Coordinates of N, CA and C and ligand atoms in Angstrom, one line a residue:
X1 N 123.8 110.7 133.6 CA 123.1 111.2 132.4 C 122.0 112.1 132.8
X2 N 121.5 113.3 132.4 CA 120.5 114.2 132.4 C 119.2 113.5 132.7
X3 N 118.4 114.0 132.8 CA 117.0 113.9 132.6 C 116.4 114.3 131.0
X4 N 115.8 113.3 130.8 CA 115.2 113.4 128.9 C 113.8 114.3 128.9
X5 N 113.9 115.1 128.3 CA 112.3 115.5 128.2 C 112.2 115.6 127.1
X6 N 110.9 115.5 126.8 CA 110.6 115.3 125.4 C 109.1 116.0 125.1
X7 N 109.9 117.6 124.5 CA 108.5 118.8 124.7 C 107.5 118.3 123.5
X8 N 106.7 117.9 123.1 CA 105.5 117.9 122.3 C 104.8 119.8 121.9
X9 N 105.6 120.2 121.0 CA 104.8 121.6 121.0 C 105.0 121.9 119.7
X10 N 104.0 122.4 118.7 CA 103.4 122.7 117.3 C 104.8 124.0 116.5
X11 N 104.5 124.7 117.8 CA 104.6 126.5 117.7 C 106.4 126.1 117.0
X12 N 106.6 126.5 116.3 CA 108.4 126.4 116.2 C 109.4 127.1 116.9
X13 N 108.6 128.6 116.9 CA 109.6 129.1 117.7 C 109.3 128.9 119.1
X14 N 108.1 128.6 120.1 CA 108.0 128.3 121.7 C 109.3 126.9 121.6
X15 N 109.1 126.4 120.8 CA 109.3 124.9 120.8 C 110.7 125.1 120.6
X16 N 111.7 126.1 120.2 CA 113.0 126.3 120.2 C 113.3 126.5 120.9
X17 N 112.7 127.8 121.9 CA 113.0 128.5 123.1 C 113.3 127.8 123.7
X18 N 111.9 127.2 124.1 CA 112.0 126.2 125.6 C 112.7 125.1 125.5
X19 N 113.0 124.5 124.4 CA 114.1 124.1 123.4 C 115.6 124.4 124.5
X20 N 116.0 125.2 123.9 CA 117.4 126.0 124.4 C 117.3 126.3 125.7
X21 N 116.0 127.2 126.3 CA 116.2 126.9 127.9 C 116.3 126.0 128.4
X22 N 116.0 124.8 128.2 CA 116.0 123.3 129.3 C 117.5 123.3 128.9
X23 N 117.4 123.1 127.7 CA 118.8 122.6 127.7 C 120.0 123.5 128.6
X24 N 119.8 124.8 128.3 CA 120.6 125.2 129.0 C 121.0 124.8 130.7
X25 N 119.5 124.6 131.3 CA 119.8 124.2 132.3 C 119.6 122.7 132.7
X26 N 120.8 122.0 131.2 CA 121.6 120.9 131.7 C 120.2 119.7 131.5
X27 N 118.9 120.2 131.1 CA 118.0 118.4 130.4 C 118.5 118.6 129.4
X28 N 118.7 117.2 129.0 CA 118.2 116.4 127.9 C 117.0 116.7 126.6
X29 N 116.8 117.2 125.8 CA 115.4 117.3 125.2 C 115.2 117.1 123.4
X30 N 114.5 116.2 123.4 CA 113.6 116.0 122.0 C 112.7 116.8 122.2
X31 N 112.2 117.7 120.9 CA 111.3 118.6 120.2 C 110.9 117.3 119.7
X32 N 109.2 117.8 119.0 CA 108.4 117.1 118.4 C 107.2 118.2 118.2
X33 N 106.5 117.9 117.2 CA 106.0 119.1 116.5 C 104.1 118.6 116.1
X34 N 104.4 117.1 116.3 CA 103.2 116.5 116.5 C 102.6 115.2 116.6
X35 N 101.4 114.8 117.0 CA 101.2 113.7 117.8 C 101.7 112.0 117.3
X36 N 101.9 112.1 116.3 CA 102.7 110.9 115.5 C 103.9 111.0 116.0
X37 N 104.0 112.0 115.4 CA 106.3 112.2 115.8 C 106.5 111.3 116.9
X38 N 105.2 112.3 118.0 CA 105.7 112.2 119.7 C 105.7 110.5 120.1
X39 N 104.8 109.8 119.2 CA 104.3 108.9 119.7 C 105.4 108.4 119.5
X40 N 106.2 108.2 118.1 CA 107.1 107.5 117.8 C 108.1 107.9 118.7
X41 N 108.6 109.0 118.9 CA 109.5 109.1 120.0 C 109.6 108.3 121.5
X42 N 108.5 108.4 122.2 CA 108.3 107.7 123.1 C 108.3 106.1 122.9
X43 N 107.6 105.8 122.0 CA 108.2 104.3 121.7 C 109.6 103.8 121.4
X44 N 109.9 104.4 120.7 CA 111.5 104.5 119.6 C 112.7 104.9 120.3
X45 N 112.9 105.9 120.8 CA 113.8 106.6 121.4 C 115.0 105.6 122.2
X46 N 116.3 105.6 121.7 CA 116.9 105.0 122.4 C 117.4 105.3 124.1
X47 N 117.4 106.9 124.5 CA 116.9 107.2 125.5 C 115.7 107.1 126.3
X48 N 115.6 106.2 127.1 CA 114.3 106.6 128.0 C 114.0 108.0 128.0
X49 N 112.5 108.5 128.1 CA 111.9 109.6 128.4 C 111.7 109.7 130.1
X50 N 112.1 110.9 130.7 CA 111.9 111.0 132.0 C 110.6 111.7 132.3
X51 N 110.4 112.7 130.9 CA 109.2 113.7 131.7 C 108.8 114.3 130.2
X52 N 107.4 114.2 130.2 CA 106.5 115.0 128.6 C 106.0 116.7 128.7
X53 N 106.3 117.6 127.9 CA 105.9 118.5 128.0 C 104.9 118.6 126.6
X54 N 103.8 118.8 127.3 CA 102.5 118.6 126.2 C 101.3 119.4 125.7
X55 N 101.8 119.9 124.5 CA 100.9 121.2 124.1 C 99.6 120.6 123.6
X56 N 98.5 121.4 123.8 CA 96.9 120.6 123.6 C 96.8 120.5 121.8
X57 N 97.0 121.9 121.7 CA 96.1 121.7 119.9 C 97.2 121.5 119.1
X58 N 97.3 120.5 118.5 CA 98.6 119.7 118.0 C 97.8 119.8 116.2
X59 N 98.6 119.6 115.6 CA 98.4 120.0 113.7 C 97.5 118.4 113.4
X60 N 98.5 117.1 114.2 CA 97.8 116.1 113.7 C 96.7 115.2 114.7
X61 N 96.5 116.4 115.9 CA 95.1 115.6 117.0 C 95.3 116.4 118.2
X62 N 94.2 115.8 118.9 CA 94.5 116.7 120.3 C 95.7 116.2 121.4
X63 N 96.6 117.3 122.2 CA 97.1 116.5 123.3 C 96.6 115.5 123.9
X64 N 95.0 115.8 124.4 CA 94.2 114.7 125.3 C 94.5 113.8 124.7
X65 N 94.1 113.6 123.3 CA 93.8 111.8 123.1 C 95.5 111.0 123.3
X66 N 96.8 112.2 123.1 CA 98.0 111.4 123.1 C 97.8 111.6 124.6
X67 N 97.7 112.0 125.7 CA 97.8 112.2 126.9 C 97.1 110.6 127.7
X68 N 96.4 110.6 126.8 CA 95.1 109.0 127.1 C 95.8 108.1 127.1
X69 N 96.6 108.1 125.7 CA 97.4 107.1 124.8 C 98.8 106.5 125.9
X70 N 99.3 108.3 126.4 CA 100.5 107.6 127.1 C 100.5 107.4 128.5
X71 N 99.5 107.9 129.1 CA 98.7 106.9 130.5 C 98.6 105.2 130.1
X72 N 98.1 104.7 129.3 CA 98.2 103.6 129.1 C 99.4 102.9 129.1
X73 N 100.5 103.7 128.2 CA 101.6 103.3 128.2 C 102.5 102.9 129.0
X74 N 103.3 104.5 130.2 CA 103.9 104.3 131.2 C 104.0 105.5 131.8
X75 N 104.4 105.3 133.2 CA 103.8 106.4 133.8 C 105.0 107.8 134.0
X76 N 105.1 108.4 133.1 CA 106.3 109.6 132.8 C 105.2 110.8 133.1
X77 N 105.7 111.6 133.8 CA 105.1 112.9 134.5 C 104.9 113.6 133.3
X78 N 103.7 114.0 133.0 CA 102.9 115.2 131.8 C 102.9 116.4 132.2
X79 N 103.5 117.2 132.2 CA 103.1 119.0 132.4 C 102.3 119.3 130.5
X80 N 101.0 119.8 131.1 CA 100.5 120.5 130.1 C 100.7 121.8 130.1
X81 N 100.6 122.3 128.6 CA 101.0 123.6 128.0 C 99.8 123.8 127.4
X82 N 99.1 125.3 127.4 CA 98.0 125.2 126.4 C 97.7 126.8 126.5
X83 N 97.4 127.3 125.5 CA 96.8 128.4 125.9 C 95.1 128.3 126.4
X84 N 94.6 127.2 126.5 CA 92.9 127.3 126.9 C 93.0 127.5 128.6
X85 N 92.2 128.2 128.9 CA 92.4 128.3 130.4 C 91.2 127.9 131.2
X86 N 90.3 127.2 130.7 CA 88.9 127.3 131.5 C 89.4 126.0 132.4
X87 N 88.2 126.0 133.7 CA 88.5 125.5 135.1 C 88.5 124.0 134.9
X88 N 87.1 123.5 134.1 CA 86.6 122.4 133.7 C 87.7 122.0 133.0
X89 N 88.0 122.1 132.3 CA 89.2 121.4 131.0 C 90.7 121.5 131.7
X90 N 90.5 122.2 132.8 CA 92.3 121.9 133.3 C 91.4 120.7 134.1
X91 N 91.0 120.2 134.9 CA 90.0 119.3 136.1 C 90.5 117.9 134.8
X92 N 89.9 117.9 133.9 CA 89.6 117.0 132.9 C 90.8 116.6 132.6
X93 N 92.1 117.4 132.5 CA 93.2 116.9 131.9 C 94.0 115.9 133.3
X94 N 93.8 117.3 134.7 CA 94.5 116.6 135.5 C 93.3 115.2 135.7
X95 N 92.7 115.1 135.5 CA 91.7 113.8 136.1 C 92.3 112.6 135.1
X96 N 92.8 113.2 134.0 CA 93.2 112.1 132.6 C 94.8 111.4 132.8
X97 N 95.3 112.5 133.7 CA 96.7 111.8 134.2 C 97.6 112.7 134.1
X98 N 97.3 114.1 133.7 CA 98.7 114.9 133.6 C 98.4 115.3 135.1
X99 N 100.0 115.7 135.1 CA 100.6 116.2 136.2 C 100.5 117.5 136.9
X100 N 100.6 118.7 136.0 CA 100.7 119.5 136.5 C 99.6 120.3 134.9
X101 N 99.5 121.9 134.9 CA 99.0 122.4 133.9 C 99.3 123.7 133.8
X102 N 100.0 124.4 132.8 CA 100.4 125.7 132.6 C 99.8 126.6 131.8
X103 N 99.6 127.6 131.8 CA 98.3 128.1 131.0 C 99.5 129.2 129.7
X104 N 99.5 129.2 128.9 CA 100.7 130.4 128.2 C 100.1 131.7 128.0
X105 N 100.5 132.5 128.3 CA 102.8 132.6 128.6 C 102.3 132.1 129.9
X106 N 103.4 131.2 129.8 CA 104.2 131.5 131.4 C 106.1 131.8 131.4
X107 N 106.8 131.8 132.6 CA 108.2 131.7 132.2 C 108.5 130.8 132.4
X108 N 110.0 130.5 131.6 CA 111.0 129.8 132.1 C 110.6 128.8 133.5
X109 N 111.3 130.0 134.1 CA 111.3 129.6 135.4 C 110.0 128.9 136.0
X110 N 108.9 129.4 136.0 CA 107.9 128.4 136.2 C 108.0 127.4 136.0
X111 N 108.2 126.9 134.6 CA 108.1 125.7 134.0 C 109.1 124.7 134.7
X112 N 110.4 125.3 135.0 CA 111.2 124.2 135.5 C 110.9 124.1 137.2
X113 N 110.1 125.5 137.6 CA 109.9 124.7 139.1 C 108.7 123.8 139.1
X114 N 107.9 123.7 137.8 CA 106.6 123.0 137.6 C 107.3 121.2 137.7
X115 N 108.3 121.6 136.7 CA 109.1 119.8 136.8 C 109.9 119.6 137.7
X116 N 109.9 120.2 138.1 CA 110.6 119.9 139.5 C 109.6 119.2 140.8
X117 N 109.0 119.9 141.0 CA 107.9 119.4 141.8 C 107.6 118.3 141.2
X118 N 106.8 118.1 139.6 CA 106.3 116.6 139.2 C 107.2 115.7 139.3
X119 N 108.5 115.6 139.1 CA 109.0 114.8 139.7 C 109.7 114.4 140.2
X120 N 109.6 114.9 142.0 CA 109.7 114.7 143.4 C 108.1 113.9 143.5
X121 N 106.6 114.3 142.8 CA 105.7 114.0 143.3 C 106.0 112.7 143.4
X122 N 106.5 112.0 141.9 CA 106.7 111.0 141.9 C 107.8 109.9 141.9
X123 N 108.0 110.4 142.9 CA 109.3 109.9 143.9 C 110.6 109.5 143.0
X124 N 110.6 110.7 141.7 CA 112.0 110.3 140.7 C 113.0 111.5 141.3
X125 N 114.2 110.3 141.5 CA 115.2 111.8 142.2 C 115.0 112.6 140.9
X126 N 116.0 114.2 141.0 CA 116.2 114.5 140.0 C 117.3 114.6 139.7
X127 N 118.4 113.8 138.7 CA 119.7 113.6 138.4 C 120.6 115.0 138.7
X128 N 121.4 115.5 139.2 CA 122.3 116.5 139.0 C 122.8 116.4 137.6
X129 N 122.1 117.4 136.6 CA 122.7 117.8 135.2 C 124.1 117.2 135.1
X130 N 125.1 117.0 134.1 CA 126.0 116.8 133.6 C 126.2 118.7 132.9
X131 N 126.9 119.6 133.9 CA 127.2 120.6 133.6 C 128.7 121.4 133.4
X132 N 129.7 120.4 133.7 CA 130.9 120.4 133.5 C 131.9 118.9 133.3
X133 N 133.0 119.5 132.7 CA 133.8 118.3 131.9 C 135.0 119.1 132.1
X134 N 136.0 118.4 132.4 CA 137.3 118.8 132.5 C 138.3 117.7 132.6
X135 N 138.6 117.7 131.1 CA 140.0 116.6 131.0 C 141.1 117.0 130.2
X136 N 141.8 116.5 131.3 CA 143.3 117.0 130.6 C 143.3 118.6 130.4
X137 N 143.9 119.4 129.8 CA 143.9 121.0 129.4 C 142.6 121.4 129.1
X138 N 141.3 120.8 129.0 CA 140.5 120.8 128.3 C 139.3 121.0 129.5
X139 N 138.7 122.0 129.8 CA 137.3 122.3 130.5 C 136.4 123.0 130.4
X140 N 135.1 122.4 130.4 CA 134.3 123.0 129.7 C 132.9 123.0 130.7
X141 N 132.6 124.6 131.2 CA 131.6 124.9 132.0 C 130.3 125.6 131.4
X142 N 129.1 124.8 131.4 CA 128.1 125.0 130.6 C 127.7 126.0 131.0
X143 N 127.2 126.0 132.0 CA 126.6 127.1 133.1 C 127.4 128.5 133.4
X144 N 128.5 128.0 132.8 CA 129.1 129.3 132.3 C 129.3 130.1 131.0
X145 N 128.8 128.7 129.9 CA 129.4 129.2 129.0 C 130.7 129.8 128.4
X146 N 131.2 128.4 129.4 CA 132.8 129.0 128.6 C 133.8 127.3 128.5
X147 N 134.7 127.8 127.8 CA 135.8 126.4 127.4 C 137.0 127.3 127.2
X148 N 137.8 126.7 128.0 CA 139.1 126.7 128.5 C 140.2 125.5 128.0
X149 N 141.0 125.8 127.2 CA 142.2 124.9 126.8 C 143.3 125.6 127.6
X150 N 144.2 124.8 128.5 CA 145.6 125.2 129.1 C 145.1 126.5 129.8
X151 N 143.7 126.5 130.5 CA 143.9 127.6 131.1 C 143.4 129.1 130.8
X152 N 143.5 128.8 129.0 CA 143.0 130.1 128.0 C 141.4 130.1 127.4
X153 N 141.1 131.3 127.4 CA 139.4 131.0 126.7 C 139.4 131.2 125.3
X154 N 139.3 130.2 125.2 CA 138.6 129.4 123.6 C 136.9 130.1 123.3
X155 N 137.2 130.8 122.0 CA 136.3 131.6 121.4 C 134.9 130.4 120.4
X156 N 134.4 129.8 120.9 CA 133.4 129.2 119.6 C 132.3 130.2 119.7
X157 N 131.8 129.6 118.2 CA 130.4 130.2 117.7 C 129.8 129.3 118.0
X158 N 128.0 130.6 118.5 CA 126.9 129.4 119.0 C 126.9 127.8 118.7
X159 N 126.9 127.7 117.5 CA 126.3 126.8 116.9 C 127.8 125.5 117.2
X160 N 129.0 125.6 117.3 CA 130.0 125.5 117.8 C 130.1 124.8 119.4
X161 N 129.7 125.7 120.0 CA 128.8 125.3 121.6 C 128.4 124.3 122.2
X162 N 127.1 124.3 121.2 CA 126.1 123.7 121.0 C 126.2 122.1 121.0
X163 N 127.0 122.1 120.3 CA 127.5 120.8 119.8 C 128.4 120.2 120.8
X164 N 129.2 121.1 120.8 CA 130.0 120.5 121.7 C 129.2 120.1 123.7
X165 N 128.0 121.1 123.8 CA 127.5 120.7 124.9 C 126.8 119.5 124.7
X166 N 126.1 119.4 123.7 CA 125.7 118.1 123.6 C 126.2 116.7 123.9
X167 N 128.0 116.7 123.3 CA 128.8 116.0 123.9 C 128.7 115.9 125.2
X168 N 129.3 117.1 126.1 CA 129.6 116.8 127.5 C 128.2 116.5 127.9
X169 N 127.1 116.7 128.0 CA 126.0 116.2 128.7 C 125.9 114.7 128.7
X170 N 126.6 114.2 127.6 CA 126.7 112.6 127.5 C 128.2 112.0 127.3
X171 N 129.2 112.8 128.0 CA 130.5 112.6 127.8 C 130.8 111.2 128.2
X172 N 131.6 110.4 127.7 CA 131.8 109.4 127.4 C 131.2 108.5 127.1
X173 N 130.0 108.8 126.5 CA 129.1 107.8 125.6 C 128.7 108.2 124.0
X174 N 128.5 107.0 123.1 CA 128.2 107.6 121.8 C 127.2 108.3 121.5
X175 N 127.5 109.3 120.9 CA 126.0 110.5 120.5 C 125.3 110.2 119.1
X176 N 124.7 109.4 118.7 CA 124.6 109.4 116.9 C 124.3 110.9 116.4
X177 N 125.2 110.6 114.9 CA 124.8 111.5 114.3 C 123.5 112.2 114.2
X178 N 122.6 111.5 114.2 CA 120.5 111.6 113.9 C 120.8 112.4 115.4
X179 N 121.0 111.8 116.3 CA 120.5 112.7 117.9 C 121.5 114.0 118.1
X180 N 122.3 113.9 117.4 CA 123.5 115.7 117.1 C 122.6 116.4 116.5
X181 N 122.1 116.0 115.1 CA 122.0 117.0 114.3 C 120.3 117.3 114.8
X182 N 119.9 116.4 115.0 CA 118.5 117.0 116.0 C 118.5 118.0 116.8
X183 N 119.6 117.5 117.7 CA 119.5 118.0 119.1 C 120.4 119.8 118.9
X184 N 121.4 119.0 118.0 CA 121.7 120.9 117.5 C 121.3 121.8 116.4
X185 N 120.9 121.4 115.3 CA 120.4 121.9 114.0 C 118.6 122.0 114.0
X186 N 118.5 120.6 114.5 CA 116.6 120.5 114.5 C 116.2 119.1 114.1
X187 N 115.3 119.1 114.0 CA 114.8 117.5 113.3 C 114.8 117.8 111.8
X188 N 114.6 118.7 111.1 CA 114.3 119.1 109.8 C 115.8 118.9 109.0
X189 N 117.0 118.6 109.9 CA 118.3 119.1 109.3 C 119.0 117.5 109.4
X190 N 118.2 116.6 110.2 CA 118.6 114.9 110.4 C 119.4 114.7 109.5
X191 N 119.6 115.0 108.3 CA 119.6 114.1 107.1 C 121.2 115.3 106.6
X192 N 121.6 116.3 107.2 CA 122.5 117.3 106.9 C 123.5 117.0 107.5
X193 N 124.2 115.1 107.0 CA 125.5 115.1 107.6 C 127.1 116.2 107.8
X194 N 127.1 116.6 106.2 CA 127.8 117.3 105.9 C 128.0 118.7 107.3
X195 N 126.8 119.0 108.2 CA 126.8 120.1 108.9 C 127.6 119.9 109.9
X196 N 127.2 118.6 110.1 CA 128.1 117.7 111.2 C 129.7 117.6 111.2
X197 N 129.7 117.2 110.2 CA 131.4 117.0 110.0 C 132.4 118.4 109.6
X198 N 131.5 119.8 108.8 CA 132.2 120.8 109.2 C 132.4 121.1 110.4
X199 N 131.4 121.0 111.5 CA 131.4 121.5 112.5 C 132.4 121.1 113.7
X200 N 132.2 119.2 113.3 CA 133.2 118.7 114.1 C 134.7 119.2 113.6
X201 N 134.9 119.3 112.3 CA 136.2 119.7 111.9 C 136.4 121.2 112.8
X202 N 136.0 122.1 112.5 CA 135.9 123.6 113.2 C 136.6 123.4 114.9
X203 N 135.3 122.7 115.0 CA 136.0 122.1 117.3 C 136.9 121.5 117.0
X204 N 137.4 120.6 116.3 CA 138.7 120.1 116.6 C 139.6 120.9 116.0
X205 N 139.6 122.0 115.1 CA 140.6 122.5 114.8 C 141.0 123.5 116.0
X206 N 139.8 124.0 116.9 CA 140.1 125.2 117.8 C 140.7 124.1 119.0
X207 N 140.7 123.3 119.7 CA 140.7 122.3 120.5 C 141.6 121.5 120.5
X208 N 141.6 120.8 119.5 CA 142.6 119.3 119.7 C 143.9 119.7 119.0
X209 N 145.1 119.3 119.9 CA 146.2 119.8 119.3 C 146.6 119.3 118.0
X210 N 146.2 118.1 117.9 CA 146.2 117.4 116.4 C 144.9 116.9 116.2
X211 N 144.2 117.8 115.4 CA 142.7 117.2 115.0 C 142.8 116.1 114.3
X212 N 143.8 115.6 113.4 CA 143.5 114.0 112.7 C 144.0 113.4 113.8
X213 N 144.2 112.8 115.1 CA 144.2 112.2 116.0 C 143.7 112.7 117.3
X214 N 142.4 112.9 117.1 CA 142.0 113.6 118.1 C 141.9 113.2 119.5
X215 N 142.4 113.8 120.8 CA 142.4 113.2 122.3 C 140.9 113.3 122.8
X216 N 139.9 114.4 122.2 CA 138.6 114.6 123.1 C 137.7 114.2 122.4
X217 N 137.4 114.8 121.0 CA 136.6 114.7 120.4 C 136.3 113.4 119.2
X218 N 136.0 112.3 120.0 CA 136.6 111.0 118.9 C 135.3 110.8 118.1
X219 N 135.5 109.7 116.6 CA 134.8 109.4 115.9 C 134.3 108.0 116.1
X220 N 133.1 107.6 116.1 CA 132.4 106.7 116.4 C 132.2 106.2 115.0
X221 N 133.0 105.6 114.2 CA 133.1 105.5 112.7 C 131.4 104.6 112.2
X222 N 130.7 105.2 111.5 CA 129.2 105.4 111.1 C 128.5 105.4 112.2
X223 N 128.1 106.0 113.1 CA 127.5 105.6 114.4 C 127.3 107.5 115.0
X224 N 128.6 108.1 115.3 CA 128.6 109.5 116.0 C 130.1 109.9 116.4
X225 N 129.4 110.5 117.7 CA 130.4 110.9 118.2 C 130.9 110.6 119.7
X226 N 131.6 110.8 119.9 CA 132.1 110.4 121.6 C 133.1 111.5 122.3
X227 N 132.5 112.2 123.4 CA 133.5 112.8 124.2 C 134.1 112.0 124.8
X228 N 135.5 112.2 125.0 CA 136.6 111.4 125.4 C 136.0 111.2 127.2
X229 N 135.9 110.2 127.7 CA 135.2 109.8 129.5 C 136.3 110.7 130.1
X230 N 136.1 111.6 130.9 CA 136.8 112.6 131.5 C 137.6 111.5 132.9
X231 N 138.6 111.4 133.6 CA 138.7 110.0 134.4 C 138.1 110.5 135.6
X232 N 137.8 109.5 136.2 CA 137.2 109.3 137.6 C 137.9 110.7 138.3
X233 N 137.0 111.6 139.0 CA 137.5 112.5 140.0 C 138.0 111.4 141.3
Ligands
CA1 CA1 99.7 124.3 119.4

């Protein structure tokens, strides 16, 4: 299974971005939009959290005081995000327990060699992503962005993708509906089963040779979904 991050950031569209970039490169990630949410997340979450990405000026309190809050807690590597840049207040944060500190903009790329380093500091391997799935006629390369039935390229829409990567990143385990429609629609859309079940219908109509008996894409009857376990290489 991936590595979980779980970005804490206000901004909606930074928070989509960096959103879609992790993901893309194969984490795990809950958005959260402010310091209640986050809190509850970290407690709640039926995934462990591996690593916090944590924006300072939050709608409902400061990062610091949640940064306080989840030092007490357990010890998950903090990269701070902030636009404040002064010397004293990065000193202060890392003295409070964050890990590393990023001042915005920064890129992409920073950011993941930033988590990367935090955690080697702290001696957590870092899982090799779950970046491909290939069972039976059926393969699917994230990093490529592409899906192959019998060999041929299968055309989905983003949003189509999406979903379906979500699957392979946790192939052969159940995905609840709440962590799909999160993890592909948003938190705001939780409650938008209906989105779910067109969508799943759509992938299994392009995919399964008989979508009402589907071989990959099974139903976790009230619960989610489940990529079919690809068998042991
Ligand atoms: Ca903010």
């Amino acid at each position: 299974m991936s590595l979980h991050v779980l970005l804490i950031e206000d901004d909606r569209q930074l928070r989509q971005t960096l959103m879609a970039a992790l993901q893309n490169h194969g984490y795990e990630v809950t958005g959260s939009a402010s310091c209640a949410d986050a809190q509850a997340v970290l407690l709640h979450h039926p995934q462990p959290i591996g690593l916090v990405i944590l924006d300072l000026g939050l709608p409902d309190g400061d990062g610091k005081d949640l940064l306080a809050w989840l030092r007490q807690q357990q010890p998950i590597p903090v990269l701070v995000i902030s636009a404040r840049h002064d010397d004293a207040g990065k000193v202060q944060l890392l003295d409070a327990g964050a890990d590393d500190y990023l001042v915005k903009p920064f890129s992409v790329q920073e950011l993941l060699a930033r988590m990367r380093v935090s955690l080697r500091h702290r001696g957590m391997r870092v899982q090799s992503p779950v970046m491909h799935y290939a069972h039976g006629h059926l393969v699917v390369d994230l990093t490529r962005h592409s899906v192959q039935l019998s060999g041929e390229a299968v055309h989905l829409t983003p949003t189509e993708f999406k979903l379906l990567a979500r699957l392979v990143r946790q192939a052969g385990q159940v995905v609840t509906h709440r962590q799909l429609l999160t993890d592909v629609w948003g938190a705001e859309h939780v409650d938008q089963l209906q989105y779910l079940r067109l969508y799943m219908g759509q992938l299994r109509a392009k995919l399964e040779a008989r979508p009402a008996e589907p071989r990959w894409l099974l139903t976790e009857p009230g619960v989610g979904y489940r990529l079919a376990e690809p068998p042991a290489a």
